[in-house]
PDB file of C-alpha atoms in Angstrom:
ATOM      1  CA  LEU A 573      15.653 -24.497  41.180  1.00  0.00           C
ATOM      2  CA  LEU A 574      13.164 -27.297  40.630  1.00  0.00           C
ATOM      3  CA  GLN A 575      14.618 -30.618  39.564  1.00  0.00           C
ATOM      4  CA  ALA A 576      12.813 -32.450  36.757  1.00  0.00           C
ATOM      5  CA  GLU A 577      12.203 -35.295  39.229  1.00  0.00           C
ATOM      6  CA  VAL A 578       9.736 -33.071  41.121  1.00  0.00           C
ATOM      7  CA  PHE A 579       7.335 -33.447  38.185  1.00  0.00           C
ATOM      8  CA  GLN A 580       5.547 -36.643  37.172  1.00  0.00           C
ATOM      9  CA  GLU A 581       6.139 -35.651  33.546  1.00  0.00           C
ATOM     10  CA  PHE A 582       8.691 -33.116  32.310  1.00  0.00           C
ATOM     11  CA  ALA A 583       9.217 -32.361  28.613  1.00  0.00           C
ATOM     12  CA  VAL A 584      11.036 -29.349  27.140  1.00  0.00           C
ATOM     13  CA  GLN A 585      11.623 -29.432  23.383  1.00  0.00           C
ATOM     14  CA  GLU A 586      14.106 -26.561  23.210  1.00  0.00           C
ATOM     15  CA  GLU A 587      17.468 -26.354  24.926  1.00  0.00           C
ATOM     16  CA  SER A 588      16.195 -23.540  27.155  1.00  0.00           C
ATOM     17  CA  VAL A 589      13.054 -21.418  27.443  1.00  0.00           C
ATOM     18  CA  MET A 590      12.923 -18.082  29.236  1.00  0.00           C
ATOM     19  CA  PHE A 591      10.077 -15.628  29.795  1.00  0.00           C
ATOM     20  CA  ARG A 592       8.740 -13.351  32.519  1.00  0.00           C
ATOM     21  CA  ILE A 593       5.319 -13.510  34.180  1.00  0.00           C
ATOM     22  CA  ASN A 594       3.588 -11.575  36.944  1.00  0.00           C
ATOM     23  CA  LEU A 595       4.313 -13.403  40.210  1.00  0.00           C
ATOM     24  CA  SER A 596       1.136 -12.228  41.965  1.00  0.00           C
ATOM     25  CA  VAL A 597      -0.995 -13.533  39.091  1.00  0.00           C
ATOM     26  CA  LEU A 598       0.832 -16.879  39.186  1.00  0.00           C
ATOM     27  CA  LEU A 599       0.256 -17.241  42.935  1.00  0.00           C
ATOM     28  CA  ASP A 600      -3.418 -16.343  42.545  1.00  0.00           C
ATOM     29  CA  CYS A 601      -3.783 -19.066  39.917  1.00  0.00           C
ATOM     30  CA  LEU A 602      -1.971 -21.691  41.991  1.00  0.00           C
ATOM     31  CA  THR A 603      -4.226 -21.016  44.978  1.00  0.00           C
ATOM     32  CA  ILE A 604      -7.470 -20.797  43.006  1.00  0.00           C
ATOM     33  CA  PHE A 605      -8.828 -23.795  44.956  1.00  0.00           C
ATOM     34  CA  GLY A 606      -7.658 -22.306  48.238  1.00  0.00           C
ATOM     35  CA  THR A 607      -4.427 -22.576  50.172  1.00  0.00           C
ATOM     36  CA  SER A 608      -5.270 -25.918  51.816  1.00  0.00           C
ATOM     37  CA  SER A 609      -6.913 -28.951  50.243  1.00  0.00           C
ATOM     38  CA  LEU A 610      -9.634 -31.010  51.894  1.00  0.00           C
ATOM     39  CA  PRO A 611      -8.471 -34.230  53.598  1.00  0.00           C
ATOM     40  CA  GLY A 612      -7.863 -36.938  51.010  1.00  0.00           C
ATOM     41  CA  THR A 613      -7.731 -34.521  48.074  1.00  0.00           C
ATOM     42  CA  SER A 614      -4.876 -32.790  46.307  1.00  0.00           C
ATOM     43  CA  THR A 615      -4.532 -30.291  43.498  1.00  0.00           C
ATOM     44  CA  ALA A 616      -2.877 -31.496  40.302  1.00  0.00           C
ATOM     45  CA  LEU A 617      -1.078 -28.991  38.080  1.00  0.00           C
ATOM     46  CA  ARG A 618      -0.153 -29.151  34.405  1.00  0.00           C
ATOM     47  CA  MET A 619       1.833 -26.287  32.833  1.00  0.00           C
ATOM     48  CA  CYS A 620       2.142 -25.770  29.088  1.00  0.00           C
ATOM     49  CA  TYR A 621       3.946 -23.157  27.001  1.00  0.00           C
ATOM     50  CA  ARG A 622       3.849 -23.161  23.189  1.00  0.00           C
ATOM     51  CA  GLY A 623       6.650 -20.691  22.690  1.00  0.00           C
ATOM     52  CA  TYR A 624       7.439 -17.018  22.157  1.00  0.00           C
ATOM     53  CA  GLY A 625       4.347 -14.815  22.179  1.00  0.00           C
ATOM     54  CA  TYR A 626       2.059 -17.428  23.698  1.00  0.00           C
ATOM     55  CA  PRO A 627       0.685 -17.355  27.256  1.00  0.00           C
ATOM     56  CA  LEU A 628       1.674 -19.780  29.989  1.00  0.00           C
ATOM     57  CA  MET A 629      -1.197 -22.243  30.411  1.00  0.00           C
ATOM     58  CA  LEU A 630      -2.033 -23.679  33.822  1.00  0.00           C
ATOM     59  CA  PHE A 631      -4.452 -26.576  34.169  1.00  0.00           C
ATOM     60  CA  LEU A 632      -5.429 -27.179  37.796  1.00  0.00           C
ATOM     61  CA  GLU A 633      -7.576 -30.153  38.806  1.00  0.00           C
ATOM     62  CA  GLU A 634      -9.048 -30.911  42.204  1.00  0.00           C
ATOM     63  CA  GLY A 635     -11.863 -33.318  42.973  1.00  0.00           C
ATOM     64  CA  GLY A 636     -12.772 -33.662  39.307  1.00  0.00           C
ATOM     65  CA  VAL A 637     -13.024 -29.890  38.783  1.00  0.00           C
ATOM     66  CA  VAL A 638     -10.612 -28.426  36.213  1.00  0.00           C
ATOM     67  CA  THR A 639      -9.665 -24.744  36.014  1.00  0.00           C
ATOM     68  CA  VAL A 640      -7.673 -23.326  33.095  1.00  0.00           C
ATOM     69  CA  CYS A 641      -5.598 -20.179  33.580  1.00  0.00           C
ATOM     70  CA  LYS A 642      -3.759 -18.218  30.897  1.00  0.00           C
ATOM     71  CA  ILE A 643      -0.965 -15.907  32.034  1.00  0.00           C
ATOM     72  CA  ASN A 644       0.469 -13.440  29.543  1.00  0.00           C
ATOM     73  CA  THR A 645       4.230 -13.753  29.149  1.00  0.00           C
ATOM     74  CA  GLN A 646       6.612 -10.819  28.879  1.00  0.00           C
ATOM     75  CA  GLU A 647      10.122 -10.246  27.609  1.00  0.00           C
ATOM     76  CA  PRO A 648      12.578 -11.544  30.240  1.00  0.00           C
ATOM     77  CA  ASP A 649      14.979  -9.171  31.928  1.00  0.00           C
ATOM     78  CA  GLU A 650      18.649  -9.759  31.299  1.00  0.00           C
ATOM     79  CA  LEU A 651      19.912 -11.788  34.236  1.00  0.00           C
ATOM     80  CA  LEU A 652      22.633 -10.250  36.360  1.00  0.00           C
ATOM     81  CA  ASP A 653      25.651 -12.539  36.108  1.00  0.00           C
ATOM     82  CA  PHE A 654      27.461 -12.705  39.447  1.00  0.00           C
ATOM     83  CA  ASP A 655      30.076 -15.013  37.883  1.00  0.00           C
ATOM     84  CA  PHE A 656      29.864 -17.238  40.958  1.00  0.00           C
ATOM     85  CA  CYS A 657      30.877 -20.853  40.431  1.00  0.00           C
ATOM     86  CA  SER A 658      31.890 -23.713  42.695  1.00  0.00           C
ATOM     87  CA  THR A 659      35.514 -23.658  41.514  1.00  0.00           C
ATOM     88  CA  LYS A 660      35.907 -20.117  42.889  1.00  0.00           C
ATOM     89  CA  VAL A 661      34.458 -20.889  46.323  1.00  0.00           C
ATOM     90  CA  VAL A 662      36.871 -20.027  49.141  1.00  0.00           C
ATOM     91  CA  ASN A 663      34.740 -20.968  52.143  1.00  0.00           C
ATOM     92  CA  LYS A 664      31.698 -23.205  52.398  1.00  0.00           C
ATOM     93  CA  ILE A 665      29.511 -24.186  55.339  1.00  0.00           C
ATOM     94  CA  ILE A 666      26.388 -26.339  55.331  1.00  0.00           C
ATOM     95  CA  LEU A 667      24.211 -25.591  58.329  1.00  0.00           C
ATOM     96  CA  GLN A 668      20.920 -26.982  59.520  1.00  0.00           C
ATOM     97  CA  SER A 669      18.408 -24.234  58.831  1.00  0.00           C
ATOM     98  CA  GLU A 670      17.251 -24.051  62.435  1.00  0.00           C
ATOM     99  CA  GLY A 671      20.679 -22.648  63.272  1.00  0.00           C
ATOM    100  CA  LEU A 672      20.266 -19.710  60.899  1.00  0.00           C
ATOM    101  CA  ARG A 673      16.642 -19.173  61.941  1.00  0.00           C
ATOM    102  CA  GLU A 674      17.856 -19.001  65.539  1.00  0.00           C
ATOM    103  CA  ALA A 675      20.486 -16.451  64.568  1.00  0.00           C
ATOM    104  CA  PHE A 676      18.017 -14.156  62.806  1.00  0.00           C
ATOM    105  CA  ALA A 677      15.741 -14.362  65.862  1.00  0.00           C
ATOM    106  CA  GLU A 678      18.485 -13.538  68.383  1.00  0.00           C
ATOM    107  CA  LEU A 679      20.600 -10.960  66.554  1.00  0.00           C
ATOM    108  CA  ASP A 680      19.628  -7.272  66.479  1.00  0.00           C
ATOM    109  CA  MET A 681      17.864  -6.739  63.166  1.00  0.00           C
ATOM    110  CA  THR A 682      17.913  -2.954  63.685  1.00  0.00           C
ATOM    111  CA  SER A 683      21.493  -3.231  62.416  1.00  0.00           C
ATOM    112  CA  GLU A 684      22.017  -2.075  58.842  1.00  0.00           C
ATOM    113  CA  VAL A 685      24.452  -4.893  58.123  1.00  0.00           C
ATOM    114  CA  LEU A 686      25.055  -8.523  58.975  1.00  0.00           C
ATOM    115  CA  GLN A 687      28.745  -9.266  59.381  1.00  0.00           C
ATOM    116  CA  ILE A 688      29.789 -12.813  58.515  1.00  0.00           C
ATOM    117  CA  THR A 689      33.118 -14.284  59.546  1.00  0.00           C
ATOM    118  CA  MET A 690      34.208 -17.658  58.161  1.00  0.00           C
ATOM    119  CA  SER A 691      37.561 -19.039  59.218  1.00  0.00           C
ATOM    120  CA  PRO A 692      39.493 -22.321  59.487  1.00  0.00           C
ATOM    121  CA  ASP A 693      40.324 -21.208  63.056  1.00  0.00           C
ATOM    122  CA  LYS A 694      38.274 -19.669  65.855  1.00  0.00           C
ATOM    123  CA  PRO A 695      35.651 -18.218  65.761  1.00  0.00           C
ATOM    124  CA  TYR A 696      35.039 -20.556  62.731  1.00  0.00           C
ATOM    125  CA  PHE A 697      31.599 -19.175  61.839  1.00  0.00           C
ATOM    126  CA  ARG A 698      30.448 -15.924  63.419  1.00  0.00           C
ATOM    127  CA  LEU A 699      27.413 -13.737  62.704  1.00  0.00           C
ATOM    128  CA  SER A 700      27.519 -10.164  64.018  1.00  0.00           C
ATOM    129  CA  THR A 701      25.139  -7.203  64.057  1.00  0.00           C
ATOM    130  CA  PHE A 702      25.587  -3.581  65.132  1.00  0.00           C
ATOM    131  CA  GLY A 703      22.149  -2.306  66.103  1.00  0.00           C
ATOM    132  CA  ASN A 704      20.599   0.257  68.409  1.00  0.00           C
ATOM    133  CA  ALA A 705      21.280  -1.940  71.458  1.00  0.00           C
ATOM    134  CA  GLY A 706      24.960  -2.394  70.593  1.00  0.00           C
ATOM    135  CA  SER A 707      26.991  -5.138  68.967  1.00  0.00           C
ATOM    136  CA  ALA A 708      25.917  -8.771  69.082  1.00  0.00           C
ATOM    137  CA  HIS A 709      27.816 -11.890  68.024  1.00  0.00           C
ATOM    138  CA  LEU A 710      26.698 -15.473  67.533  1.00  0.00           C
ATOM    139  CA  ASP A 711      29.375 -18.152  67.084  1.00  0.00           C
ATOM    140  CA  TYR A 712      29.085 -21.683  65.730  1.00  0.00           C
ATOM    141  CA  PRO A 713      32.015 -24.047  66.383  1.00  0.00           C
ATOM    142  CA  ARG A 714      32.979 -26.339  63.533  1.00  0.00           C
ATOM    143  CA  ASP A 715      31.885 -29.375  65.585  1.00  0.00           C
ATOM    144  CA  SER A 716      28.439 -27.919  66.366  1.00  0.00           C
ATOM    145  CA  ASP A 717      25.520 -30.348  66.061  1.00  0.00           C
ATOM    146  CA  LEU A 718      23.994 -27.847  63.612  1.00  0.00           C
ATOM    147  CA  MET A 719      27.050 -27.954  61.341  1.00  0.00           C
ATOM    148  CA  GLU A 720      26.597 -30.442  58.471  1.00  0.00           C
ATOM    149  CA  ALA A 721      29.823 -29.557  56.644  1.00  0.00           C
ATOM    150  CA  PHE A 722      32.700 -27.155  57.243  1.00  0.00           C
ATOM    151  CA  HIS A 723      35.173 -26.333  54.459  1.00  0.00           C
ATOM    152  CA  CYS A 724      36.945 -23.038  55.201  1.00  0.00           C
ATOM    153  CA  ASN A 725      40.297 -22.298  53.588  1.00  0.00           C
ATOM    154  CA  GLN A 726      40.983 -18.755  54.772  1.00  0.00           C
ATOM    155  CA  THR A 727      39.614 -16.173  57.173  1.00  0.00           C
ATOM    156  CA  GLN A 728      37.069 -13.857  55.617  1.00  0.00           C
ATOM    157  CA  THR A 729      34.993 -11.134  57.236  1.00  0.00           C
ATOM    158  CA  ASN A 730      32.404  -9.327  55.139  1.00  0.00           C
ATOM    159  CA  ARG A 731      29.342  -7.200  55.766  1.00  0.00           C
ATOM    160  CA  TYR A 732      26.050  -7.503  53.880  1.00  0.00           C
ATOM    161  CA  LYS A 733      23.016  -5.229  53.973  1.00  0.00           C
ATOM    162  CA  ILE A 734      20.319  -6.860  56.100  1.00  0.00           C
ATOM    163  CA  SER A 735      17.659  -5.242  53.891  1.00  0.00           C
ATOM    164  CA  LEU A 736      18.976  -7.364  51.003  1.00  0.00           C
ATOM    165  CA  LEU A 737      19.126 -10.564  53.067  1.00  0.00           C
ATOM    166  CA  LYS A 738      15.678 -10.313  54.673  1.00  0.00           C
ATOM    167  CA  PRO A 739      13.736 -11.529  51.590  1.00  0.00           C
ATOM    168  CA  SER A 740      15.671 -14.810  51.789  1.00  0.00           C
ATOM    169  CA  THR A 741      14.155 -15.561  55.204  1.00  0.00           C
ATOM    170  CA  LYS A 742      10.961 -16.700  53.444  1.00  0.00           C
ATOM    171  CA  ALA A 743      12.914 -19.547  51.867  1.00  0.00           C
ATOM    172  CA  LEU A 744      14.817 -20.103  55.123  1.00  0.00           C
ATOM    173  CA  ALA A 745      11.543 -20.730  56.963  1.00  0.00           C
ATOM    174  CA  LEU A 746      10.704 -23.590  54.576  1.00  0.00           C
ATOM    175  CA  SER A 747      14.177 -25.087  54.279  1.00  0.00           C
ATOM    176  CA  CYS A 748      15.905 -27.865  56.191  1.00  0.00           C
ATOM    177  CA  LYS A 749      19.523 -27.035  55.285  1.00  0.00           C
ATOM    178  CA  VAL A 750      21.387 -23.998  54.031  1.00  0.00           C
ATOM    179  CA  SER A 751      24.688 -23.855  52.169  1.00  0.00           C
ATOM    180  CA  ILE A 752      26.661 -20.672  52.869  1.00  0.00           C
ATOM    181  CA  ARG A 753      29.462 -19.982  50.381  1.00  0.00           C
ATOM    182  CA  THR A 754      31.789 -17.079  49.623  1.00  0.00           C
ATOM    183  CA  ASP A 755      34.317 -16.438  46.886  1.00  0.00           C
ATOM    184  CA  ALA A 756      37.547 -14.438  47.038  1.00  0.00           C
ATOM    185  CA  GLN A 757      35.677 -11.135  46.531  1.00  0.00           C
ATOM    186  CA  GLY A 758      33.274 -11.883  49.393  1.00  0.00           C
ATOM    187  CA  LEU A 759      30.275 -12.548  47.148  1.00  0.00           C
ATOM    188  CA  LEU A 760      27.806 -14.488  49.288  1.00  0.00           C
ATOM    189  CA  SER A 761      25.732 -17.432  48.076  1.00  0.00           C
ATOM    190  CA  LEU A 762      22.891 -18.720  50.262  1.00  0.00           C
ATOM    191  CA  GLN A 763      21.421 -21.943  48.910  1.00  0.00           C
ATOM    192  CA  TYR A 764      18.366 -23.217  50.777  1.00  0.00           C
ATOM    193  CA  MET A 765      17.382 -26.876  50.426  1.00  0.00           C
ATOM    194  CA  ILE A 766      13.623 -27.373  50.626  1.00  0.00           C
ATOM    195  CA  ARG A 767      11.997 -30.809  50.873  1.00  0.00           C
ATOM    196  CA  ASN A 768       8.313 -31.101  49.978  1.00  0.00           C
ATOM    197  CA  GLU A 769       5.751 -33.438  51.504  1.00  0.00           C
ATOM    198  CA  ASP A 770       6.725 -36.227  49.109  1.00  0.00           C
ATOM    199  CA  GLY A 771      10.392 -35.959  50.058  1.00  0.00           C
ATOM    200  CA  GLN A 772      11.351 -34.320  46.765  1.00  0.00           C
ATOM    201  CA  ILE A 773      13.996 -31.625  46.923  1.00  0.00           C
ATOM    202  CA  CYS A 774      14.312 -28.182  45.350  1.00  0.00           C
ATOM    203  CA  PHE A 775      16.664 -25.290  45.995  1.00  0.00           C
ATOM    204  CA  VAL A 776      16.297 -21.538  46.400  1.00  0.00           C
ATOM    205  CA  GLU A 777      19.506 -19.592  45.921  1.00  0.00           C
ATOM    206  CA  TYR A 778      20.324 -15.997  46.833  1.00  0.00           C
ATOM    207  CA  TYR A 779      23.409 -13.962  45.956  1.00  0.00           C
ATOM    208  CA  CYS A 780      24.522 -10.856  47.822  1.00  0.00           C
ATOM    209  CA  CYS A 781      27.522  -8.600  47.232  1.00  0.00           C
ATOM    210  CA  PRO A 782      29.509  -7.402  50.257  1.00  0.00           C
ATOM    211  CA  ASP A 783      28.468  -3.980  51.485  1.00  0.00           C
ATOM    212  CA  GLU A 784      31.861  -2.565  52.328  1.00  0.00           C
ATOM    213  CA  ASP A 785      35.471  -3.436  52.950  1.00  0.00           C
ATOM    214  CA  ILE A 786      36.331  -4.227  56.553  1.00  0.00           C
ATOM    215  CA  THR A 787      39.574  -2.840  57.921  1.00  0.00           C
ATOM    216  CA  GLU A 788      41.548  -4.637  60.627  1.00  0.00           C
ATOM    217  CA  ALA A 789      40.793  -1.764  63.010  1.00  0.00           C
ATOM    218  CA  GLU A 790      37.079  -2.534  62.827  1.00  0.00           C
ATOM    219  CA  LEU A 791      37.415  -6.254  63.620  1.00  0.00           C
TER     220      LEU A 791
END
């Protein structure tokens, strides 16, 4: 999610515009001047889209040199509606991202699942894995220096496939804070807050359904 404030100029004539483009092509265009600018220079970007059937136009300027890229647009896929909204949130934790990066580094990623426990009582916030070397648990008390906010209303323990969570670590590496939310069905929302060099903020959000029901005997 990119806020309009990230752009110097933001104008959309229609209520909403949706299309699909090839991500690899987009990244190639954005890095056409290289991945790092020379000291004292920066790459300016202007994006234009005329509407259905037209390509996405990218105008990139660096050091007086302008490159124009046209990316063919495709029919968008129907978005999967997880029906996740803030009014249905049961538990919510805001954690400094270094805490979650530390967890992913220390826990056994040979485990098929990551078990997340959120509770108003101990262990408050627990991450568990069940890998080749055995079970591992990492607890965060509610008064931890890494804990920005703690709003847990009931004890929940759910398991999520690590293979589905791993792609989110790319956003985690760039983020400064992460909001971890669950609803009554255990649907997990990971919202990463990313601050760019100018201090502007954008968000990357991931949703993940619980892998399986946990019985009391397994806890």
